[in-house]
Amino acid sequence: MSQEYRNFIAGEHVASSSGNTTEVRNPADTDEVLGVVPASTAEDARAAIGAAREAFPKWAGLTPPERGRVLHRAANILEGQIDEWAAALTREEGKTRIESQREIVRSVELFRYFAGEAWRVGGDMLPADTPHTLLYSARVPVGVAAIITPWNFPLSIPVWKIAPALVVGNTVVFKPASATPIMAAMLVKLLHEAGLPGGVLNLVIGAGGALGDALVTDERIDAVSFTGSFAVGHALYQKTAARMTRTHLEMGGKNPIIVAADADLNKAVQIVAQAGFGLTGQACTAASRVIVERPVVKEFTARFTAAAQALKVGPGLADGVQMGPAVSKGQRATDLEYIEIARGEGVEVLAGGGAPDGGAFARGYFVQPTVLAGLRPEMRIAQEEVFGPVVGVMEAADMEEALALANNTSYGLSAGIVTNDLRQAIRFVEGAEAGMVKVNQGTVGASIQAPFGGFKHSGSGMFREMGKGAIEFFTKIKTVYIDGQ
Ligand code: NAP
C-alpha cells in the first residue's frame, strides 16, 4: 500500500473536496508507485486562501527573528536528513543522487540565508522637511502569497520562494507541480516540525488549470510568484494584471554558450556537457545551443559528441549513473518530438537521437544525450525550449556573429562564453541579452545571494529571485512621518 499524501490547510492534513486522488510514480521505474495524492479543486484552493488570510495578522505580528528561527530549525532538521531527502527527490523527479544531494544542501543554505535576512529587512531613515520629525520608510509584508512552482527543482525552487515570503511576515498558499507533489508535502511537513504555526503555509496539490485559476484570480491573494513555462506564465500574467496583483514570473530559456576560437576545448566540452546534459537538460538555465567559432567547430563538435556518447544514462539512484530519465512520459515525448522536428529541419544527429532500448531502460522515461549539428537560427529547434538533454551546435564566422546568434531568441535567461581572451569576454558580457551571463562557467547554477532571473520572455523582469530581490518582492514600502513637535 503506497503512502497517501494530503493537502495541508489551516494546520491539518485534509483530503480534496473532490475525493479524487492520483498516483505518483518513479520516472526511472514506472512500476513503482511512490504515493497517492489529492486531485484538488478550486474549492480546496479557496479554503487554503481563507486559512492563509486568517493566519496573516498573527504571523505578520511576530518579530522577524521569531519567524527566522523557524527557518533555522528547518535548516537544521534538513541538514541531518540529506541522504533520505536526496533518495526521495531522485525517486520522484529522476535526477541523479548527487544532483539531488546538491539540491538538498542548497535548500539548507537557502533556509539559513533567509533566516538571517530576518535581522536585515530594513528601510531608509530620511532627512525630514520639518524640525523634530522622523521620516523613514519601512518594509512590510505584502499579505497572502500564491506560490506556484515547477517540477525540475522540486525542493529548492519552493524554498527560495517560501522562505523569503515567510520570513518577512507573509502567509502562503503553495501549489507545486503535479509531477512532484511528494517533495512539496515533505517540505510543508518539515516547516511545521520546525515550529511553523498552522495556516501560515498551506499546500494544495492538483492540476494547474483548476487550482491555478482559482488562486491567481482570488481577490484575497496579494502576490503571485510563479516559475514555469512561458505559455503558462504569460496567460497567468494577464489574469493578475487585470486585478493589479503583484506578480513575479520566472520562465523558460534557450540558453547559449559561445565557444571562442581561442578556448581550451577540453574545458569547453566539460562546461557545455555539464550545462547541457546535467539534470537531464531539465534546468531553465540548461545550455541548449552551443555557438562555436568556425576555426574550432569541427574539433569541438567531435570531442563534444564523444563526451555525450560516453555519458552513463540510467536510474538516478544506481551507482555511476550520470544522467537520469525525463521526469514524465509527456516530457520524454516532447524531447523525442523536438529531435524529430530537428531532423525534419535538416539537422544532423551526431549522438543519441532517441530513447535507449530495453533492459534497465524499459520501465523508465529515458532519453539519450543528443547532439545535433547544423542548427540555423530560423529553425524551431534553435528557438523553442525543449527542456531535455538535447544540445544543438551552431557555427559562427566570428565573435560578432556568435553574439548575434546567441541573442537571436525570444528568451534571455542565462548565457555563457568559453574564452581566454579578456576583450572577447567583456564584449560578450556587455552584449549578451540575458539576465545572467557567465564567463568560463556553465549556464546552470546560481549563487543564493545574487539576483536570479531572466530578460525578454524568460522573466517578468521587475523583480529578481534570491538575494535582496526576493525580500523586495515579498514586501511593500510604507513611508512614515512622525511629527514630534
Ligand atoms: P509549467 O507547465 O508552466 O508549470 C509550472 C507550474 O504552473 C506548475 O505547478 C503547473 O501545475 C502550474 N500551472 C499549470 N497551468 C496553470 C494555470 N493555468 N494557472 C496557474 N498555474 C498553472 O512548467 P513545468 O513543466 O512545471 O516546468 C518547466 C518550465 O519551467 C520550463 O519552461 C522551465 O524553463 C521553467 N523553469 C524556469 C525557471 C526559472 O527560474 N526561470 C526555473 C525552473 C523551471 P501542473 O504541474 O499541475 O500543470
Coordinates of C-alpha atoms and ligand atoms in Angstrom, one line a residue:
M1 CA 0.0 0.0 0.0
S2 CA 1.7 3.3 -1.1
Q3 CA 1.7 6.3 1.2
E4 CA -1.2 8.7 1.0
Y5 CA -0.4 12.4 1.0
R6 CA -3.0 15.1 1.6
N7 CA -3.4 18.8 1.3
F8 CA -2.3 20.8 4.3
I9 CA -4.7 23.6 5.2
A10 CA -5.0 25.5 8.5
G11 CA -2.5 23.1 10.1
E12 CA -4.5 20.0 9.2
H13 CA -4.0 17.2 6.6
V14 CA -7.1 17.2 4.5
A15 CA -8.4 15.3 1.6
S16 CA -9.6 17.1 -1.5
S17 CA -13.2 18.1 -1.7
S18 CA -13.3 16.2 -5.0
G19 CA -12.5 12.9 -3.1
N20 CA -10.3 12.1 -6.1
T21 CA -6.6 11.1 -6.0
T22 CA -3.8 10.4 -8.4
E23 CA -0.7 8.2 -8.2
V24 CA 2.8 9.4 -8.3
R25 CA 5.3 7.0 -10.0
N26 CA 9.0 6.8 -10.2
P27 CA 10.1 8.1 -13.7
A28 CA 13.0 5.7 -13.7
D29 CA 10.7 2.7 -13.0
T30 CA 7.1 3.3 -13.6
D31 CA 6.1 0.1 -11.8
E32 CA 7.0 1.8 -8.6
V33 CA 4.1 3.8 -7.1
L34 CA 5.6 6.4 -4.7
G35 CA 2.4 7.7 -3.3
V36 CA -1.2 8.8 -3.8
V37 CA -2.0 12.5 -3.8
P38 CA -5.2 14.5 -3.9
A39 CA -6.7 15.9 -7.2
S40 CA -7.7 19.2 -5.6
T41 CA -10.3 21.6 -6.7
A42 CA -10.9 25.4 -6.8
E43 CA -12.9 24.9 -3.6
D44 CA -9.8 23.5 -1.9
A45 CA -7.7 26.4 -3.2
R46 CA -10.3 28.8 -1.7
A47 CA -10.2 27.0 1.6
A48 CA -6.4 27.3 1.6
I49 CA -6.6 31.1 0.8
G50 CA -9.1 31.5 3.7
A51 CA -6.7 29.8 6.1
A52 CA -3.7 31.9 5.0
R53 CA -5.8 35.1 5.3
E54 CA -6.8 34.2 8.8
A55 CA -3.3 33.3 9.9
F56 CA -1.8 36.5 8.4
P57 CA -2.2 39.1 11.2
K58 CA -0.7 36.9 13.9
W59 CA 2.2 35.7 11.8
A60 CA 2.9 39.2 10.5
G61 CA 2.8 40.5 14.1
L62 CA 5.7 38.3 15.2
T63 CA 9.2 39.9 15.2
P64 CA 11.3 39.0 12.2
P65 CA 13.8 37.0 14.3
E66 CA 10.9 34.9 15.7
R67 CA 10.0 34.0 12.2
G68 CA 13.6 33.5 11.2
R69 CA 14.1 30.9 14.0
V70 CA 11.6 28.6 12.3
L71 CA 13.7 28.7 9.1
H72 CA 16.8 28.0 11.1
R73 CA 15.3 25.0 12.7
A74 CA 14.1 23.7 9.3
A75 CA 17.6 24.0 8.0
N76 CA 19.0 22.0 11.0
I77 CA 16.5 19.2 10.6
L78 CA 17.0 19.0 6.8
E79 CA 20.8 19.0 7.2
G80 CA 20.5 15.9 9.4
Q81 CA 18.5 14.0 6.7
I82 CA 20.2 14.8 3.4
D83 CA 20.6 11.3 2.2
E84 CA 16.9 10.4 2.9
W85 CA 15.7 13.5 1.2
A86 CA 18.0 13.0 -1.8
A87 CA 16.8 9.5 -2.3
A88 CA 13.1 10.7 -2.2
L89 CA 13.9 13.5 -4.6
T90 CA 15.6 11.2 -7.1
R91 CA 12.7 8.7 -6.9
E92 CA 10.1 11.4 -7.7
E93 CA 11.9 13.7 -10.1
G94 CA 14.5 11.3 -11.6
K95 CA 17.8 13.4 -11.3
T96 CA 20.9 11.6 -10.1
R97 CA 21.5 11.0 -6.4
I98 CA 24.4 13.5 -6.4
E99 CA 22.3 16.1 -8.2
S100 CA 19.6 15.6 -5.5
Q101 CA 22.1 15.9 -2.7
R102 CA 23.2 19.2 -4.1
E103 CA 19.7 20.4 -4.2
I104 CA 19.0 19.4 -0.6
V105 CA 22.3 21.1 0.6
R106 CA 21.3 24.2 -1.5
S107 CA 17.9 24.2 0.3
V108 CA 19.6 24.1 3.7
E109 CA 21.7 27.1 2.7
L110 CA 18.6 28.9 1.4
F111 CA 16.8 28.4 4.7
R112 CA 19.8 29.8 6.6
Y113 CA 20.3 32.7 4.2
F114 CA 16.7 33.9 4.5
A115 CA 16.6 33.2 8.2
G116 CA 19.5 35.6 8.5
E117 CA 17.6 38.2 6.4
A118 CA 15.1 38.4 9.3
W119 CA 17.7 40.6 11.0
R120 CA 18.4 42.7 8.0
V121 CA 15.0 43.7 6.5
G122 CA 15.2 47.4 7.0
G123 CA 14.1 50.6 5.4
D124 CA 15.6 54.1 5.0
M125 CA 15.9 56.9 7.5
L126 CA 15.5 60.1 5.6
P127 CA 16.0 63.8 6.4
A128 CA 12.7 65.4 7.3
D129 CA 11.4 68.8 6.0
T130 CA 10.2 70.0 9.4
P131 CA 12.0 70.0 12.7
H132 CA 11.6 67.3 15.3
T133 CA 10.1 65.0 12.7
L134 CA 11.0 61.4 11.9
L135 CA 10.8 60.4 8.3
Y136 CA 11.5 56.9 7.3
S137 CA 10.4 54.0 5.1
A138 CA 9.7 50.5 6.4
R139 CA 9.2 47.2 4.5
V140 CA 6.0 45.4 5.5
P141 CA 4.7 42.1 4.2
V142 CA 2.6 42.1 1.1
G143 CA -0.1 39.7 2.6
V144 CA -1.1 36.3 1.3
A145 CA 1.2 35.0 -1.5
A146 CA 0.3 32.3 -4.0
I147 CA 3.4 30.3 -4.9
I148 CA 3.3 28.1 -8.0
T149 CA 6.3 26.0 -8.8
P150 CA 7.7 23.7 -11.5
W151 CA 8.9 20.1 -11.0
N152 CA 12.6 20.4 -12.0
F153 CA 13.9 21.7 -8.7
P154 CA 11.0 20.4 -6.6
L155 CA 12.6 21.4 -3.3
S156 CA 14.9 24.3 -3.9
I157 CA 12.6 26.5 -6.0
P158 CA 9.8 26.2 -3.4
V159 CA 12.3 27.0 -0.7
W160 CA 13.7 30.1 -2.5
K161 CA 10.2 31.5 -2.7
I162 CA 8.6 30.3 0.5
A163 CA 11.5 31.1 2.9
P164 CA 11.7 34.8 2.0
A165 CA 7.9 35.1 1.8
L166 CA 7.5 33.7 5.3
V167 CA 10.5 35.5 7.0
V168 CA 9.1 38.9 6.2
G169 CA 5.7 38.0 7.5
N170 CA 3.5 36.8 4.6
T171 CA 1.4 33.8 4.7
V172 CA 1.4 31.4 1.7
V173 CA -0.7 29.1 -0.4
F174 CA 1.7 26.7 -2.2
K175 CA 0.7 24.9 -5.4
P176 CA 3.5 22.6 -6.5
A177 CA 3.9 20.9 -10.0
S178 CA 1.7 17.8 -10.4
A179 CA 4.8 15.8 -11.2
T180 CA 6.4 16.4 -7.8
P181 CA 3.9 16.7 -5.0
I182 CA 5.7 14.4 -2.6
M183 CA 8.7 16.7 -2.2
A184 CA 6.2 19.6 -1.6
A185 CA 4.3 17.6 1.1
M186 CA 7.7 16.8 2.7
L187 CA 8.7 20.4 2.7
V188 CA 5.5 21.6 4.3
K189 CA 5.8 18.9 7.0
L190 CA 9.4 19.9 7.7
L191 CA 8.4 23.5 8.2
H192 CA 5.7 22.5 10.7
E193 CA 8.1 20.2 12.5
A194 CA 10.3 23.3 12.8
G195 CA 7.5 25.2 14.5
L196 CA 5.6 27.0 11.8
P197 CA 2.0 27.7 13.1
G198 CA -0.9 26.2 11.3
G199 CA -2.4 28.3 8.5
V200 CA 0.8 30.2 7.7
L201 CA 1.8 27.8 4.9
N202 CA -1.0 25.9 3.1
L203 CA -0.5 23.2 0.5
V204 CA -2.9 22.4 -2.3
I205 CA -2.0 19.5 -4.7
G206 CA -3.6 19.1 -8.0
A207 CA -3.7 20.2 -11.7
G208 CA -2.5 23.7 -12.6
G209 CA -5.5 24.7 -14.6
A210 CA -8.2 24.3 -11.9
L211 CA -6.1 25.4 -9.0
G212 CA -4.0 28.0 -10.8
D213 CA -7.0 30.0 -11.9
A214 CA -8.7 29.8 -8.5
L215 CA -5.5 31.1 -6.9
V216 CA -4.5 33.9 -9.2
T217 CA -8.0 35.4 -9.7
D218 CA -8.9 35.4 -6.0
E219 CA -9.1 38.9 -4.6
R220 CA -7.7 37.7 -1.2
I221 CA -4.3 36.9 -2.9
D222 CA -1.9 39.8 -2.7
A223 CA 1.1 38.4 -4.6
V224 CA 1.7 35.6 -7.1
S225 CA 5.2 34.1 -7.5
F226 CA 5.3 31.7 -10.5
T227 CA 8.1 29.7 -12.0
G228 CA 7.3 27.6 -15.1
S229 CA 6.9 27.8 -18.8
F230 CA 6.4 30.9 -20.8
A231 CA 3.0 29.8 -22.1
V232 CA 1.5 29.3 -18.6
G233 CA 3.3 32.3 -17.2
H234 CA 2.1 34.6 -20.0
A235 CA -1.5 33.5 -19.6
L236 CA -1.3 33.9 -15.8
Y237 CA 0.1 37.4 -16.1
Q238 CA -2.9 38.6 -18.0
K239 CA -5.2 37.5 -15.2
T240 CA -3.1 39.0 -12.4
A241 CA -2.7 42.2 -14.3
A242 CA -6.5 42.6 -14.5
R243 CA -6.5 42.7 -10.7
M244 CA -3.2 44.6 -10.5
T245 CA -1.8 41.9 -8.3
R246 CA 1.9 42.0 -7.7
T247 CA 3.3 39.2 -9.8
H248 CA 6.7 37.7 -10.4
L249 CA 7.3 35.3 -13.3
E250 CA 10.4 33.2 -14.0
M251 CA 10.1 31.2 -17.2
G252 CA 11.9 29.3 -19.9
G253 CA 15.2 29.6 -21.6
K254 CA 17.1 28.7 -24.8
N255 CA 20.4 29.4 -23.3
P256 CA 23.5 29.7 -25.5
I257 CA 27.2 29.1 -24.7
I258 CA 29.7 30.5 -27.1
V259 CA 33.0 28.6 -27.6
A260 CA 35.6 31.1 -28.9
A261 CA 38.4 30.0 -31.2
D262 CA 41.0 30.5 -28.5
A263 CA 39.2 28.4 -25.9
D264 CA 40.7 25.4 -24.2
L265 CA 38.5 22.8 -25.9
N266 CA 38.6 20.2 -23.2
K267 CA 37.4 22.8 -20.7
A268 CA 34.7 23.9 -23.2
V269 CA 33.4 20.4 -23.7
Q270 CA 33.3 19.8 -20.0
I271 CA 31.4 23.1 -19.4
V272 CA 28.9 22.5 -22.3
A273 CA 28.3 18.9 -21.4
Q274 CA 27.6 19.7 -17.8
A275 CA 25.3 22.6 -18.7
G276 CA 23.5 20.7 -21.5
F277 CA 23.1 17.2 -20.0
G278 CA 23.3 17.8 -16.3
L279 CA 19.9 17.4 -14.6
T280 CA 18.9 15.6 -17.9
G281 CA 18.8 19.0 -19.5
Q282 CA 15.8 19.9 -17.4
A283 CA 17.1 23.1 -16.0
C284 CA 15.7 26.5 -17.0
T285 CA 19.3 27.6 -17.4
A286 CA 20.4 24.5 -19.3
A287 CA 22.6 25.2 -22.3
S288 CA 20.7 24.1 -25.4
R289 CA 22.7 25.9 -28.1
V290 CA 26.4 25.9 -28.4
I291 CA 27.8 28.5 -30.8
V292 CA 31.3 27.7 -32.0
E293 CA 33.7 29.9 -33.9
R294 CA 34.5 28.4 -37.2
P295 CA 38.2 27.5 -36.8
V296 CA 37.4 25.1 -33.9
V297 CA 33.9 23.9 -34.8
K298 CA 35.0 20.6 -36.2
E299 CA 37.3 19.7 -33.4
F300 CA 34.9 20.9 -30.7
T301 CA 32.0 19.0 -32.2
A302 CA 33.9 15.7 -32.4
R303 CA 35.0 16.0 -28.8
F304 CA 31.6 17.1 -27.5
T305 CA 29.9 14.2 -29.4
A306 CA 32.3 11.7 -27.8
A307 CA 31.5 13.2 -24.4
A308 CA 27.8 12.8 -24.9
Q309 CA 28.1 9.2 -26.1
A310 CA 30.2 8.4 -23.0
L311 CA 27.6 9.6 -20.5
K312 CA 26.1 6.8 -18.4
V313 CA 22.3 7.1 -18.5
G314 CA 20.1 5.2 -16.0
P315 CA 18.1 5.3 -12.8
G316 CA 19.4 8.2 -10.7
L317 CA 20.0 6.0 -7.6
A318 CA 22.2 3.5 -9.5
D319 CA 25.9 3.7 -9.0
G320 CA 27.9 5.6 -11.6
V321 CA 24.8 7.0 -13.4
Q322 CA 25.5 10.5 -14.8
M323 CA 22.1 11.3 -16.3
G324 CA 18.6 10.2 -15.1
P325 CA 15.4 9.9 -17.0
A326 CA 13.0 12.6 -18.2
V327 CA 10.5 13.5 -15.4
S328 CA 7.4 12.2 -17.2
K329 CA 6.0 10.4 -20.2
G330 CA 4.9 13.8 -21.5
Q331 CA 8.3 15.4 -21.1
R332 CA 10.0 12.4 -22.8
A333 CA 7.5 12.7 -25.7
T334 CA 8.4 16.4 -26.0
D335 CA 12.1 15.6 -26.1
L336 CA 11.7 13.0 -28.8
E337 CA 9.3 15.1 -30.8
Y338 CA 11.8 18.0 -30.9
I339 CA 14.5 15.6 -32.1
E340 CA 12.2 14.6 -34.9
I341 CA 11.4 18.3 -35.7
A342 CA 15.1 19.0 -35.8
R343 CA 15.6 16.0 -38.2
G344 CA 12.8 17.4 -40.4
E345 CA 14.5 20.8 -40.4
G346 CA 17.7 19.1 -41.8
V347 CA 20.0 19.0 -38.8
E348 CA 22.4 16.1 -38.4
V349 CA 22.1 13.9 -35.3
L350 CA 25.6 13.2 -34.1
A351 CA 24.9 11.5 -30.8
G352 CA 21.7 10.0 -29.2
G353 CA 18.6 10.9 -31.1
G354 CA 16.1 8.7 -29.3
A355 CA 15.2 6.6 -26.3
P356 CA 17.6 3.9 -25.2
D357 CA 16.4 0.4 -25.7
G358 CA 15.3 -2.3 -23.3
G359 CA 16.9 -3.6 -20.1
A360 CA 17.2 -1.2 -17.3
F361 CA 15.5 1.4 -19.6
A362 CA 12.3 -0.4 -20.3
R363 CA 10.3 0.9 -17.4
G364 CA 11.6 4.5 -17.3
Y365 CA 11.3 7.7 -19.3
F366 CA 14.9 7.7 -20.6
V367 CA 16.2 9.8 -23.4
Q368 CA 19.7 9.6 -24.9
P369 CA 22.0 12.6 -24.6
T370 CA 21.6 14.1 -28.0
V371 CA 24.0 16.3 -30.0
L372 CA 22.6 18.0 -33.1
A373 CA 24.7 19.8 -35.7
G374 CA 23.9 22.3 -38.4
L375 CA 21.4 24.4 -36.5
R376 CA 20.3 27.6 -38.1
P377 CA 18.6 30.5 -36.2
E378 CA 15.3 30.3 -38.1
M379 CA 14.7 26.6 -37.1
R380 CA 12.3 25.7 -34.4
I381 CA 15.0 23.6 -32.7
A382 CA 17.1 26.8 -32.4
Q383 CA 14.2 28.9 -31.0
E384 CA 12.0 26.8 -28.8
E385 CA 12.8 25.4 -25.4
V386 CA 13.0 21.5 -25.4
F387 CA 13.7 21.1 -21.6
G388 CA 15.6 17.8 -22.2
P389 CA 19.1 16.5 -23.0
V390 CA 19.3 18.0 -26.5
V391 CA 22.1 20.3 -27.4
G392 CA 22.5 21.9 -30.9
V393 CA 25.7 23.1 -32.4
M394 CA 25.7 26.3 -34.4
E395 CA 28.7 27.7 -36.4
A396 CA 29.7 31.3 -36.3
A397 CA 32.2 33.1 -38.6
D398 CA 33.4 35.4 -35.9
M399 CA 32.6 36.7 -32.4
E400 CA 30.2 39.3 -33.8
E401 CA 28.1 36.7 -35.5
A402 CA 28.4 34.4 -32.4
L403 CA 26.9 37.1 -30.2
A404 CA 24.1 37.9 -32.7
L405 CA 23.2 34.2 -32.8
A406 CA 23.3 33.9 -29.0
N407 CA 20.8 36.8 -28.8
N408 CA 18.6 35.6 -31.6
T409 CA 15.8 34.1 -29.5
S410 CA 12.8 35.4 -27.6
Y411 CA 14.3 34.1 -24.3
G412 CA 17.1 35.7 -22.3
L413 CA 17.8 33.7 -19.1
S414 CA 21.4 32.7 -18.9
A415 CA 24.3 32.9 -21.5
G416 CA 27.9 31.8 -21.4
I417 CA 31.2 32.1 -23.2
V418 CA 34.3 30.0 -23.0
T419 CA 37.4 32.1 -23.9
N420 CA 40.8 33.1 -22.5
D421 CA 40.5 36.5 -24.3
L422 CA 39.5 39.2 -21.8
R423 CA 38.5 41.5 -24.6
Q424 CA 36.1 39.0 -26.1
A425 CA 34.8 38.1 -22.6
I426 CA 33.9 41.8 -21.8
R427 CA 32.3 42.3 -25.2
F428 CA 30.2 39.3 -24.6
V429 CA 29.2 40.4 -21.1
E430 CA 28.2 43.8 -22.5
G431 CA 26.3 42.5 -25.5
A432 CA 24.6 39.3 -24.2
E433 CA 20.8 39.8 -23.7
A434 CA 20.4 37.6 -20.7
G435 CA 19.7 38.1 -17.0
M436 CA 22.7 36.0 -16.1
V437 CA 26.0 35.9 -18.0
K438 CA 28.8 33.5 -17.3
V439 CA 32.4 33.6 -18.5
N440 CA 34.2 30.2 -18.4
Q441 CA 31.3 28.7 -16.4
G442 CA 28.3 26.7 -17.5
T443 CA 24.9 28.5 -17.8
V444 CA 23.4 26.4 -15.0
G445 CA 24.0 27.2 -11.3
A446 CA 23.4 30.4 -9.3
S447 CA 24.5 31.8 -6.0
I448 CA 21.8 32.4 -3.4
Q449 CA 23.0 35.9 -2.5
A450 CA 22.9 37.0 -6.2
P451 CA 19.9 38.2 -8.2
F452 CA 18.4 35.4 -10.2
G453 CA 16.1 36.0 -13.2
G454 CA 15.8 36.5 -16.9
F455 CA 15.4 39.1 -19.6
K456 CA 12.8 39.0 -22.5
H457 CA 10.4 36.1 -22.3
S458 CA 12.4 34.4 -19.6
G459 CA 11.0 36.6 -16.8
S460 CA 8.6 39.4 -15.9
G461 CA 11.8 41.3 -15.1
M462 CA 10.6 43.8 -12.4
F463 CA 11.9 41.7 -9.5
R464 CA 14.6 39.1 -9.0
E465 CA 14.6 35.9 -7.0
M466 CA 17.1 35.0 -4.3
G467 CA 19.4 37.7 -2.8
K468 CA 17.8 41.0 -1.9
G469 CA 15.3 40.8 -4.8
A470 CA 13.3 38.1 -3.0
I471 CA 12.8 40.3 0.0
E472 CA 11.8 43.2 -2.2
F473 CA 9.2 41.1 -4.0
F474 CA 7.6 39.9 -0.8
T475 CA 7.5 43.3 0.9
K476 CA 5.9 46.6 0.2
I477 CA 7.2 50.0 1.3
K478 CA 5.4 52.1 3.9
T479 CA 6.6 55.7 4.4
V480 CA 6.2 57.1 7.9
Y481 CA 6.1 60.7 9.1
I482 CA 6.1 61.3 12.8
D483 CA 5.9 64.8 13.9
G484 CA 7.3 65.1 17.5
Q485 CA 6.6 68.9 18.0
Ligands
NAP1 P1 4.5 24.7 -16.4 O1 3.8 23.6 -17.1 O2 4.4 26.1 -16.8 O3 4.0 24.5 -14.8 C1 4.5 25.4 -13.8 C2 3.5 25.4 -12.7 O4 2.4 26.1 -13.1 C3 3.0 24.0 -12.3 O5 2.8 24.0 -10.9 C4 1.7 23.9 -13.0 O6 0.9 22.9 -12.5 C5 1.2 25.3 -12.9 N1 0.2 25.6 -13.8 C6 -0.2 24.9 -15.0 N2 -1.3 25.6 -15.5 C7 -1.6 26.6 -14.8 C8 -2.5 27.7 -14.8 N3 -3.4 27.8 -15.8 N4 -2.5 28.6 -13.9 C9 -1.6 28.6 -12.9 N5 -0.7 27.6 -12.8 C10 -0.6 26.7 -13.7 O7 6.1 24.3 -16.2 P2 6.8 23.0 -15.8 O8 6.6 22.0 -16.9 O9 6.4 22.6 -14.4 O10 8.3 23.4 -15.7 C11 9.1 23.6 -16.8 C12 9.3 25.0 -17.2 O11 9.7 25.8 -16.1 C13 10.3 25.2 -18.3 O12 9.8 26.2 -19.2 C14 11.5 25.8 -17.5 O13 12.4 26.6 -18.2 C15 10.7 26.7 -16.5 N6 11.6 26.9 -15.3 C16 12.0 28.2 -15.1 C17 12.9 28.5 -14.1 C18 13.4 29.9 -13.9 O14 13.7 30.3 -12.8 N7 13.4 30.8 -14.9 C19 13.3 27.6 -13.2 C20 12.8 26.2 -13.4 C21 11.9 26.0 -14.5 P3 0.8 21.4 -13.1 O15 2.1 20.8 -12.9 O16 -0.3 20.8 -12.3 O17 0.4 21.6 -14.5

